[in-house]
Coordinates of C-alpha atoms in Angstrom, one line a residue:
Chain A
M1030 CA 0.3 0.0 0.2
S1031 CA 0.9 3.7 -0.4
R1032 CA 0.9 5.7 2.4
T1033 CA 1.1 8.8 0.3
A1034 CA -2.3 7.4 -1.6
L1035 CA -4.4 7.0 1.7
L1036 CA -3.4 11.2 2.6
L1037 CA -4.4 12.2 -0.8
L1038 CA -7.6 10.2 -0.8
A1039 CA -8.7 11.8 2.7
D1040 CA -7.2 14.9 2.0
G1041 CA -9.8 17.4 2.5
R1042 CA -8.5 19.4 -0.3
F1043 CA -8.7 16.5 -2.7
P1044 CA -11.3 18.0 -5.2
A1045 CA -14.5 15.5 -4.2
G1046 CA -16.9 18.4 -3.0
G1047 CA -16.6 17.8 0.5
H1048 CA -16.1 21.6 1.5
A1049 CA -19.6 22.1 0.5
H1050 CA -20.8 20.1 3.1
S1051 CA -21.2 20.4 6.8
G1052 CA -22.5 17.0 7.4
G1053 CA -25.2 18.0 9.7
M1054 CA -23.4 20.8 11.6
E1055 CA -25.0 23.9 9.6
A1056 CA -28.4 22.5 11.2
A1057 CA -26.7 22.0 14.7
V1058 CA -25.3 25.1 14.6
A1059 CA -28.8 27.1 13.8
S1060 CA -30.7 25.4 16.2
G1061 CA -28.5 26.1 19.2
A1062 CA -27.4 22.6 19.9
V1063 CA -23.6 23.1 18.6
H1064 CA -22.7 26.5 20.1
D1065 CA -18.6 25.7 21.5
T1066 CA -15.8 23.5 21.4
T1067 CA -17.8 20.8 24.1
S1068 CA -20.6 20.7 22.0
L1069 CA -18.7 20.3 18.9
E1070 CA -16.4 17.6 20.0
A1071 CA -20.0 15.8 21.5
F1072 CA -21.6 16.2 17.8
C1073 CA -18.6 15.3 16.4
R1074 CA -18.5 11.9 18.6
G1075 CA -21.8 11.0 18.2
R1076 CA -21.5 11.3 14.3
L1077 CA -18.3 9.1 14.4
H1078 CA -19.9 6.6 16.0
T1079 CA -23.3 6.5 14.2
A1080 CA -22.9 7.2 10.4
G1081 CA -19.4 7.7 10.8
L1082 CA -19.1 3.6 11.6
T1083 CA -21.8 2.7 8.8
A1084 CA -19.9 4.3 6.0
A1085 CA -16.7 3.0 6.8
G1086 CA -18.2 -0.6 7.4
L1087 CA -19.5 0.4 3.8
A1088 CA -15.9 1.4 2.3
A1089 CA -14.4 -1.5 3.7
A1090 CA -16.5 -3.5 2.2
A1091 CA -16.1 -2.1 -1.0
A1092 CA -12.4 -1.9 -0.5
T1093 CA -12.4 -5.7 -0.1
G1094 CA -13.8 -6.0 -4.0
H1095 CA -17.7 -6.9 -2.8
D1096 CA -20.2 -6.0 -5.4
P1097 CA -20.4 -2.3 -5.1
L1098 CA -23.8 -2.3 -6.6
A1099 CA -25.4 -4.5 -3.6
L1100 CA -23.6 -2.3 -1.4
D1101 CA -25.1 1.1 -3.0
D1102 CA -28.4 -1.0 -1.9
A1103 CA -27.1 -1.6 1.5
A1104 CA -26.4 1.9 1.6
D1105 CA -30.1 3.0 0.8
T1106 CA -31.5 0.6 3.8
R1107 CA -29.6 2.5 6.2
T1108 CA -29.8 5.8 4.9
P1109 CA -34.0 6.2 6.0
V1110 CA -34.7 10.0 4.8
P1111 CA -34.5 11.0 1.2
A1112 CA -32.6 14.3 1.4
L1113 CA -29.3 12.2 3.1
R1114 CA -29.6 9.5 0.1
H1115 CA -29.9 12.6 -2.5
I1116 CA -26.7 14.1 -0.6
G1117 CA -24.9 10.7 -0.6
R1118 CA -25.3 10.1 -4.3
R1119 CA -24.5 13.5 -5.2
L1120 CA -20.9 13.3 -2.9
G1121 CA -20.4 9.7 -4.8
R1122 CA -20.8 11.8 -8.4
Q1123 CA -18.1 14.1 -7.4
L1124 CA -15.9 11.8 -5.4
L1125 CA -15.9 9.1 -9.0
R1126 CA -14.8 12.0 -10.8
A1127 CA -12.1 12.6 -8.8
A1128 CA -11.2 9.4 -8.2
R1129 CA -11.4 8.0 -12.0
A1130 CA -9.4 11.1 -13.3
T1131 CA -6.8 10.0 -10.1
W1132 CA -6.5 6.1 -10.4
P1133 CA -8.2 5.4 -13.7
C1134 CA -9.3 1.8 -13.2
P1135 CA -12.5 -0.3 -14.9
E1136 CA -13.8 -0.5 -11.5
L1137 CA -14.2 2.7 -11.0
D1138 CA -15.9 2.9 -14.9
H1139 CA -17.9 0.0 -13.7
I1140 CA -19.8 1.6 -11.0
A1141 CA -20.1 5.0 -13.1
H1142 CA -21.3 3.0 -16.3
H1143 CA -24.3 0.9 -13.8
R1144 CA -25.2 3.9 -11.5
P1145 CA -25.2 7.1 -14.1
G1146 CA -27.3 8.7 -11.0
G1147 CA -24.4 8.1 -8.4
V1148 CA -23.4 5.8 -5.7
H1149 CA -23.1 6.4 -2.2
Q1150 CA -20.0 8.2 -1.2
P1151 CA -18.5 5.5 1.1
V1152 CA -18.9 3.1 -1.6
V1153 CA -17.0 4.9 -4.3
L1154 CA -14.4 6.1 -1.4
G1155 CA -13.9 2.2 -0.8
V1156 CA -13.7 1.2 -4.8
A1157 CA -11.3 4.1 -4.9
A1158 CA -9.2 3.3 -2.2
R1159 CA -8.9 -0.6 -3.8
A1160 CA -8.0 1.5 -6.8
A1161 CA -5.5 3.1 -5.3
G1162 CA -4.0 0.2 -3.5
L1163 CA -5.1 0.6 -0.2
T1164 CA -6.6 -1.8 2.1
P1165 CA -10.4 -2.1 3.6
L1166 CA -8.9 -0.9 6.8
D1167 CA -7.7 2.1 5.1
A1168 CA -10.7 2.4 3.7
A1169 CA -12.7 2.8 6.8
H1170 CA -10.1 5.2 7.7
A1171 CA -10.5 7.4 5.5
A1172 CA -14.3 7.1 6.0
A1173 CA -14.5 7.2 9.7
Y1174 CA -11.9 10.4 9.4
D1175 CA -14.3 12.1 6.5
S1176 CA -17.4 12.2 9.2
V1177 CA -15.5 14.3 11.6
G1178 CA -13.5 16.2 9.7
G1179 CA -16.1 18.0 7.5
P1180 CA -18.2 18.9 10.3
A1181 CA -15.5 20.3 12.2
T1182 CA -14.3 22.4 9.6
A1183 CA -17.9 23.8 8.8
A1184 CA -18.0 24.4 13.0
V1185 CA -14.8 26.6 12.3
R1186 CA -16.6 28.8 9.5
L1187 CA -20.1 28.7 10.9
L1188 CA -19.3 29.9 14.4
S1189 CA -16.0 31.5 13.8
L1190 CA -14.5 28.9 16.5
D1191 CA -10.6 29.1 16.4
P1192 CA -9.2 26.3 14.1
F1193 CA -6.9 25.7 16.9
D1194 CA -9.6 24.5 19.1
A1195 CA -11.3 22.4 16.3
A1196 CA -8.1 20.7 15.5
A1197 CA -7.6 19.6 18.8
V1198 CA -11.3 17.8 19.0
L1199 CA -10.2 16.0 16.0
G1200 CA -6.8 15.0 17.7
R1201 CA -8.7 14.0 20.8
L1202 CA -11.2 11.7 18.5
A1203 CA -7.9 9.8 16.8
D1204 CA -8.5 6.9 19.2
D1205 CA -12.0 7.0 18.4
C1206 CA -11.5 6.7 15.0
D1207 CA -9.3 4.3 15.1
D1208 CA -11.3 1.8 17.0
V1209 CA -14.7 2.7 14.2
A1210 CA -12.4 1.9 11.9
G1211 CA -11.3 -1.3 13.4
E1212 CA -14.9 -2.4 13.7
A1213 CA -16.2 -1.5 10.4
A1214 CA -13.2 -3.3 8.6
D1215 CA -13.9 -6.6 10.7
A1216 CA -17.5 -6.6 9.6
A1217 CA -16.5 -6.0 6.1
G1218 CA -14.0 -9.3 6.1
R1219 CA -17.1 -10.7 7.0
V1220 CA -19.4 -9.3 4.0
A1221 CA -18.0 -12.0 1.4
T1222 CA -19.4 -15.0 3.2
A1223 CA -22.3 -13.7 5.3
G1224 CA -24.0 -10.8 3.0
T1225 CA -24.1 -7.0 3.8
T1226 CA -26.4 -7.5 6.6
V1227 CA -23.4 -8.0 8.7
L1228 CA -21.7 -4.4 8.0
P1229 CA -22.8 -1.7 10.8
A1230 CA -26.2 0.3 10.6
A1231 CA -25.5 2.5 13.5
S1232 CA -27.9 5.5 13.1
A1233 CA -28.5 8.6 14.8
P1234 CA -32.2 10.5 15.0
L1235 CA -31.1 13.6 15.1
L1236 CA -29.0 13.4 11.8
D1237 CA -31.8 12.2 9.9
I1238 CA -34.2 14.6 11.3
T1239 CA -32.0 17.7 11.1
G1240 CA -30.6 16.3 7.1
E1241 CA -34.3 16.4 6.0
H1242 CA -35.0 19.8 7.7
H1243 CA -31.8 21.3 6.3
A1244 CA -32.4 20.5 2.8
A1245 CA -35.6 22.1 3.0
W1246 CA -34.1 25.9 4.0
T1247 CA -33.9 28.4 1.4
V1248 CA -31.0 30.0 1.8
R1249 CA -27.9 28.1 3.7
L1250 CA -24.1 28.3 3.2
F1251 CA -23.7 24.3 2.9
A1252 CA -25.2 21.8 0.7
S1253 CA -26.0 19.8 4.0
Chain B
M562 CA -55.4 -21.1 24.2
K563 CA -53.8 -24.0 22.5
S564 CA -50.7 -24.9 20.1
G565 CA -51.9 -25.7 16.6
P566 CA -51.0 -28.9 15.1
E567 CA -48.8 -27.1 12.3
A568 CA -46.7 -24.6 15.4
P569 CA -43.4 -24.2 13.5
A570 CA -41.0 -26.8 14.8
T571 CA -38.0 -24.7 14.5
A572 CA -37.0 -24.7 18.2
L573 CA -37.0 -26.1 21.3
L574 CA -39.5 -24.5 23.3
P575 CA -40.5 -24.6 27.1
G576 CA -44.1 -25.6 27.1
D577 CA -43.9 -27.0 23.6
G578 CA -45.8 -30.5 23.2
D579 CA -46.5 -30.6 27.1
G580 CA -50.3 -29.9 26.6
T581 CA -50.0 -26.6 28.0
S582 CA -49.1 -23.5 26.5
T583 CA -48.6 -21.1 29.5
R584 CA -45.2 -21.3 31.6
R585 CA -46.4 -20.8 35.2
P586 CA -44.6 -17.1 35.9
V587 CA -42.4 -17.8 39.0
R588 CA -39.4 -15.6 39.1
T589 CA -37.0 -17.0 42.1
G590 CA -33.7 -16.0 43.1
T591 CA -31.7 -18.8 41.7
P592 CA -31.2 -19.1 37.6
H593 CA -34.2 -20.0 36.2
L594 CA -33.6 -23.4 34.2
P595 CA -36.6 -23.8 31.8
D596 CA -35.9 -27.2 30.1
A597 CA -33.4 -30.5 30.1
A598 CA -32.5 -29.0 26.8
S599 CA -30.5 -25.5 28.0
R600 CA -29.1 -27.7 30.8
A601 CA -27.6 -30.2 28.4
T602 CA -25.5 -27.3 26.5
G603 CA -22.9 -27.7 29.1
G604 CA -21.0 -25.1 30.9
T605 CA -22.5 -22.1 33.0
P606 CA -26.0 -22.6 32.7
P607 CA -28.2 -19.0 31.7
A608 CA -28.7 -17.0 34.7
G609 CA -32.7 -15.7 33.5
V610 CA -35.6 -16.5 32.1
R611 CA -35.3 -18.2 28.6
A612 CA -38.9 -17.8 26.6
A613 CA -40.4 -17.6 23.7
A614 CA -44.0 -16.9 22.6
R615 CA -45.6 -17.0 19.8
L616 CA -48.6 -16.1 17.9
R617 CA -50.4 -16.5 14.5
A618 CA -53.6 -15.2 12.8
A619 CA -55.3 -16.9 9.5
H620 CA -58.0 -16.2 7.5
N621 CA -60.8 -18.8 7.7
G622 CA -62.3 -18.0 4.5
R623 CA -64.6 -15.4 6.2
T624 CA -62.7 -13.6 8.9
T625 CA -59.1 -13.7 10.9
T626 CA -59.1 -16.0 13.8
V627 CA -55.9 -16.7 16.1
P628 CA -55.6 -20.3 16.0
L629 CA -51.9 -20.3 17.5
L630 CA -51.5 -18.2 21.0
H631 CA -48.7 -19.7 23.1
S632 CA -47.9 -17.9 25.7
D633 CA -44.3 -18.5 27.5
G634 CA -42.4 -16.8 30.4
P635 CA -43.2 -13.1 31.0
F636 CA -45.3 -12.9 27.9
H637 CA -49.2 -13.9 28.3
L638 CA -51.1 -13.9 25.3
R639 CA -54.7 -12.9 25.4
R640 CA -57.3 -12.4 22.8
L641 CA -59.1 -9.2 23.0
R642 CA -62.2 -8.5 21.3
P643 CA -62.0 -8.2 17.5
R644 CA -62.5 -4.7 15.8
G645 CA -64.6 -5.7 12.7
E646 CA -62.7 -7.9 10.9
Q647 CA -59.6 -7.2 12.6
A648 CA -58.4 -9.8 15.4
R649 CA -56.8 -8.2 18.4
V650 CA -54.3 -9.7 20.7
C651 CA -53.0 -8.2 24.2
V652 CA -49.3 -9.0 25.4
L653 CA -49.7 -8.9 29.2
G654 CA -46.5 -9.0 31.4
A655 CA -46.8 -12.0 33.4
M656 CA -43.8 -11.3 35.5
S657 CA -41.0 -8.4 35.4
A658 CA -39.3 -8.7 32.1
P659 CA -36.5 -8.5 30.6
L660 CA -34.3 -8.6 34.0
G661 CA -30.7 -9.3 32.9
G662 CA -29.6 -12.3 31.5
D663 CA -33.4 -13.0 30.2
R664 CA -33.8 -14.5 26.8
L665 CA -36.9 -13.4 25.4
A666 CA -38.6 -13.8 22.1
L667 CA -41.8 -13.1 20.5
D668 CA -42.7 -14.2 17.1
V669 CA -46.4 -13.1 15.4
T670 CA -47.5 -13.9 12.1
A671 CA -50.1 -12.7 10.3
G672 CA -51.1 -15.3 7.9
A673 CA -52.5 -14.6 4.4
R674 CA -55.5 -11.9 4.0
T675 CA -55.6 -11.7 7.8
R676 CA -55.9 -8.3 10.1
L677 CA -54.3 -8.7 13.3
E678 CA -53.7 -5.9 16.0
V679 CA -51.2 -7.0 18.8
T680 CA -50.8 -4.1 21.7
T681 CA -49.0 -4.5 24.9
A682 CA -50.9 -3.9 28.3
A683 CA -48.2 -2.2 30.1
A684 CA -44.8 -0.3 29.2
T685 CA -41.9 -3.1 28.9
I686 CA -39.3 -2.2 31.2
A687 CA -35.8 -3.4 31.4
L688 CA -34.3 -3.7 34.7
R689 CA -30.9 -4.8 36.1
G690 CA -31.9 -7.5 37.7
S691 CA -29.4 -10.2 40.0
T692 CA -26.6 -10.0 37.2
R693 CA -25.1 -7.5 34.6
D694 CA -25.9 -9.7 31.7
P695 CA -27.3 -8.4 29.0
A696 CA -30.9 -8.9 28.3
T697 CA -32.0 -10.3 24.8
Y698 CA -35.5 -9.2 23.7
D699 CA -36.4 -10.4 20.0
V700 CA -39.5 -9.7 18.0
R701 CA -40.4 -11.3 14.7
L702 CA -43.0 -10.2 12.7
T703 CA -44.1 -11.8 9.6
V704 CA -46.8 -10.8 7.4
G705 CA -48.6 -12.6 4.2
E706 CA -49.5 -11.6 0.7
D707 CA -52.7 -8.8 1.4
A708 CA -52.6 -9.1 5.3
S709 CA -52.3 -6.4 7.6
L710 CA -50.6 -6.2 10.9
D711 CA -50.7 -3.3 13.5
W712 CA -47.7 -3.8 15.8
L713 CA -48.6 -1.3 18.9
P714 CA -47.2 -1.7 22.1
Q715 CA -46.8 0.3 25.0
P716 CA -43.3 1.9 25.3
L717 CA -40.0 0.3 26.2
I718 CA -38.2 2.0 29.4
S719 CA -34.2 1.2 30.1
A720 CA -34.2 1.4 33.9
A721 CA -30.6 2.4 35.0
G722 CA -28.0 -0.3 35.4
S723 CA -29.8 -2.8 32.7
T724 CA -28.7 -3.8 29.2
L725 CA -30.9 -5.0 26.9
H726 CA -30.1 -5.8 23.1
Q727 CA -33.5 -5.7 21.2
T728 CA -34.2 -7.3 17.7
Y729 CA -37.0 -6.2 15.4
R730 CA -36.8 -8.7 12.7
V731 CA -39.9 -7.7 9.9
E732 CA -40.3 -9.9 6.9
L733 CA -43.4 -8.5 4.6
A734 CA -44.6 -9.6 1.2
G735 CA -45.3 -7.2 -1.8
T736 CA -49.2 -6.9 -0.4
S737 CA -48.6 -6.6 3.1
R738 CA -49.2 -3.5 5.0
L739 CA -48.0 -3.1 8.2
L740 CA -48.1 0.0 11.1
L741 CA -45.2 -0.7 13.6
R742 CA -44.9 1.9 16.5
E743 CA -41.8 1.5 18.8
E744 CA -41.6 4.1 21.8
Q745 CA -38.3 4.2 24.0
L746 CA -37.6 6.1 27.6
L747 CA -34.0 6.1 28.4
G748 CA -34.2 6.0 32.6
R749 CA -37.1 6.6 34.8
S750 CA -37.6 9.8 36.2
A751 CA -34.1 11.5 37.4
E752 CA -32.1 8.4 36.9
P753 CA -29.7 7.8 33.8
P754 CA -30.9 4.8 31.7
G755 CA -29.2 1.5 31.2
H756 CA -27.6 0.7 27.9
L757 CA -30.3 0.0 25.3
S758 CA -29.6 -1.6 21.6
T759 CA -32.1 -1.9 19.0
R760 CA -31.6 -3.6 15.6
L761 CA -34.6 -3.2 13.1
T762 CA -34.2 -5.0 9.8
V763 CA -37.3 -4.8 7.7
R764 CA -37.3 -7.0 4.4
R765 CA -40.2 -7.2 1.6
N766 CA -40.6 -9.6 -0.9
G767 CA -37.5 -10.8 0.2
R768 CA -35.4 -7.5 -0.2
P769 CA -33.8 -5.2 2.9
V770 CA -35.5 -2.1 2.8
L771 CA -34.5 -0.8 6.4
D772 CA -31.5 -1.6 8.3
Q773 CA -31.1 0.5 11.3
H774 CA -28.9 -0.2 14.7
T775 CA -29.5 2.1 17.5
A776 CA -27.7 2.0 21.1
Y777 CA -28.4 4.6 23.8
G778 CA -26.4 5.0 27.3
A779 CA -23.1 4.6 28.5
P780 CA -21.0 2.6 27.1
A781 CA -22.6 4.0 23.8
S782 CA -20.7 7.1 23.2
A783 CA -21.9 10.8 22.8
W784 CA -25.3 9.1 22.4
D785 CA -27.0 12.0 24.2
G786 CA -25.1 14.5 22.3
P787 CA -26.2 16.9 19.6
A788 CA -25.8 14.7 16.6
V789 CA -28.1 11.8 18.1
L790 CA -30.5 12.8 20.6
G791 CA -29.5 16.1 21.4
G792 CA -30.7 15.8 25.5
H793 CA -33.7 14.3 24.7
R794 CA -34.8 11.0 26.6
A795 CA -37.3 9.7 24.4
T796 CA -37.0 8.2 20.9
G797 CA -39.3 6.5 19.1
Q798 CA -40.4 5.2 15.2
L799 CA -43.7 4.4 13.1
L800 CA -43.1 1.9 10.2
L801 CA -45.8 2.3 8.0
V802 CA -46.2 -0.2 4.9
E803 CA -48.9 0.9 2.4
P804 CA -48.6 -0.9 -0.7
G805 CA -51.8 1.0 -2.3
L806 CA -49.7 4.5 -2.1
D807 CA -49.8 5.8 -5.6
A808 CA -46.9 8.5 -5.0
P809 CA -44.9 8.7 -2.0
P810 CA -46.0 11.8 0.1
A811 CA -43.4 14.7 0.4
P812 CA -41.3 14.5 3.8
V813 CA -43.0 16.1 6.8
L814 CA -41.0 18.1 9.5
L815 CA -42.7 18.5 12.8
G816 CA -41.9 19.7 15.7
D817 CA -39.2 22.3 17.5
P818 CA -35.7 21.5 18.7
A819 CA -36.8 22.2 22.5
R820 CA -40.2 20.5 22.3
G821 CA -39.2 17.1 20.1
Q822 CA -38.8 16.9 16.4
C823 CA -39.7 14.3 14.1
V824 CA -39.0 13.7 9.9
L825 CA -41.6 11.5 8.5
A826 CA -40.4 10.5 4.6
P827 CA -40.0 7.4 2.4
L828 CA -37.4 5.0 2.3
A829 CA -36.0 4.1 -0.9
D830 CA -39.0 1.5 -1.7
S831 CA -41.4 4.4 -1.6
Q832 CA -44.1 2.4 -0.4
V833 CA -42.2 2.1 3.0
L834 CA -42.4 5.3 5.2
L835 CA -40.4 5.9 8.1
A836 CA -41.5 8.4 10.9
T837 CA -38.4 9.1 13.6
A838 CA -39.0 11.3 16.7
V839 CA -36.9 12.5 19.7
A840 CA -38.8 14.6 22.2
P841 CA -38.2 15.1 26.1
T842 CA -40.9 12.9 27.3
L843 CA -43.4 9.9 26.2
A844 CA -46.3 12.3 25.8
R845 CA -44.8 14.4 23.7
L846 CA -43.2 11.7 21.4
R847 CA -46.8 10.0 21.1
H848 CA -48.0 13.6 19.9
L849 CA -45.5 13.9 17.4
L850 CA -45.8 10.3 15.9
D851 CA -49.9 10.9 16.1
A852 CA -49.5 13.7 13.9
A853 CA -46.8 12.2 11.7
L854 CA -49.5 9.3 11.3
A855 CA -52.1 12.1 10.3
H856 CA -50.2 13.1 7.3
V857 CA -50.4 9.8 5.4
P858 CA -53.1 9.4 3.5
R859 CA -55.2 6.4 3.8
A860 CA -53.7 5.4 7.4
E861 CA -55.9 5.6 10.3
A862 CA -54.5 6.8 13.7
P863 CA -54.3 3.6 16.1
S864 CA -56.0 3.4 19.6

């Protein structure tokens, strides 16, 4: 594996469109639920262990070479609200464009061909990781980190938080990220024999409720 | 109450085949060993009650009957007066359950063309019991072709010190209708909750349509934080399967962050609607879920 490929894939500057999304942070800030560093950390920790774990499982499974279209269906069953399914596919399309340019391969072409409307972002992330020569655990790490990196960066802009404080939050979440990635990769290792039902399906009621709510706003800074 | 001759022989259950279908509800200070099979497995015997109750509704050509009503352990099943063509069954709690170490299962089948409602008489309270071992509670709901099932239990309350792993497995045919309501309260008043995890999987025509896992109470991480419950103590869902829906309704948003919030929206399989709510109290939660249900065409509010 190439460590540099993992850094590139997980880099917020990788042109995959993630900077336009707050992962529910904009809605949480608007409701007053996130207002300082402590509540930012609680938000990120909760998101990591729910949506982050689920995404990491899907990404790791895709990186094992499991059928990405079946994993896309599994992502649908784990995403009960339409707004978040829409966002997941939109982010997936953008990541797919960047990944095909960076690590061209038939597997990435395959999902573009079969799901022109897009595939959920964690599934694309896993296929891209595989194309870059990375392991399922690497893919899970990238997805877990992505689940908190985006919201933390968004909080800096939304709340004018000190970027050092936001970075410290992410630093304190490092062990949790490792645990989530490990759990996700373990589950992904069983997918080939046991099917996609063994993948994590952790969900968070408020992320679903506010995700749909945010999509109905007429004026917003972030797309999600 | 009698066990039907066609009762599925999938598991060796206490009470099976001995002519009775109700085990005497006793809870003693010593581990309960319900049958020879569990003793024969060797190793440490399970501390706690092991019970599997079942009921099955069938259509007799005229109306819905309930030929199989198998009570077990804490589940005492009782027929209620039918409501029109709908057969109704109430689950009475015959003992305090689930406690730590209990392994409980409830299997409900609404056969083809039946109309069935299942309720519980009182809230289910998960308590710590004599051991810190987790309790399990597995609910399996199967709905046949052109059948409808209303599963409307009273809330589940996770008391301090308890650990409960719940699973809901729902199997639907393409023409099945379902109304499932599930409400959870995390902790009795002024106490922290136990640990409550719930895995809900729904399959329709053999295809998964919903797969969800929630985990609240320590050691779950940040479960009451702003991404998960936002400090609320009551949470619940309403799952509606209406094959007759012509077009999925647009998502409905109800409530506000302080008094509780709810979203009702179609799943990727657009004939399946899910309402998800969080609220400060069970009363507010029920209000939100009832209001969400009122937005669905053709569905009537449950009593």
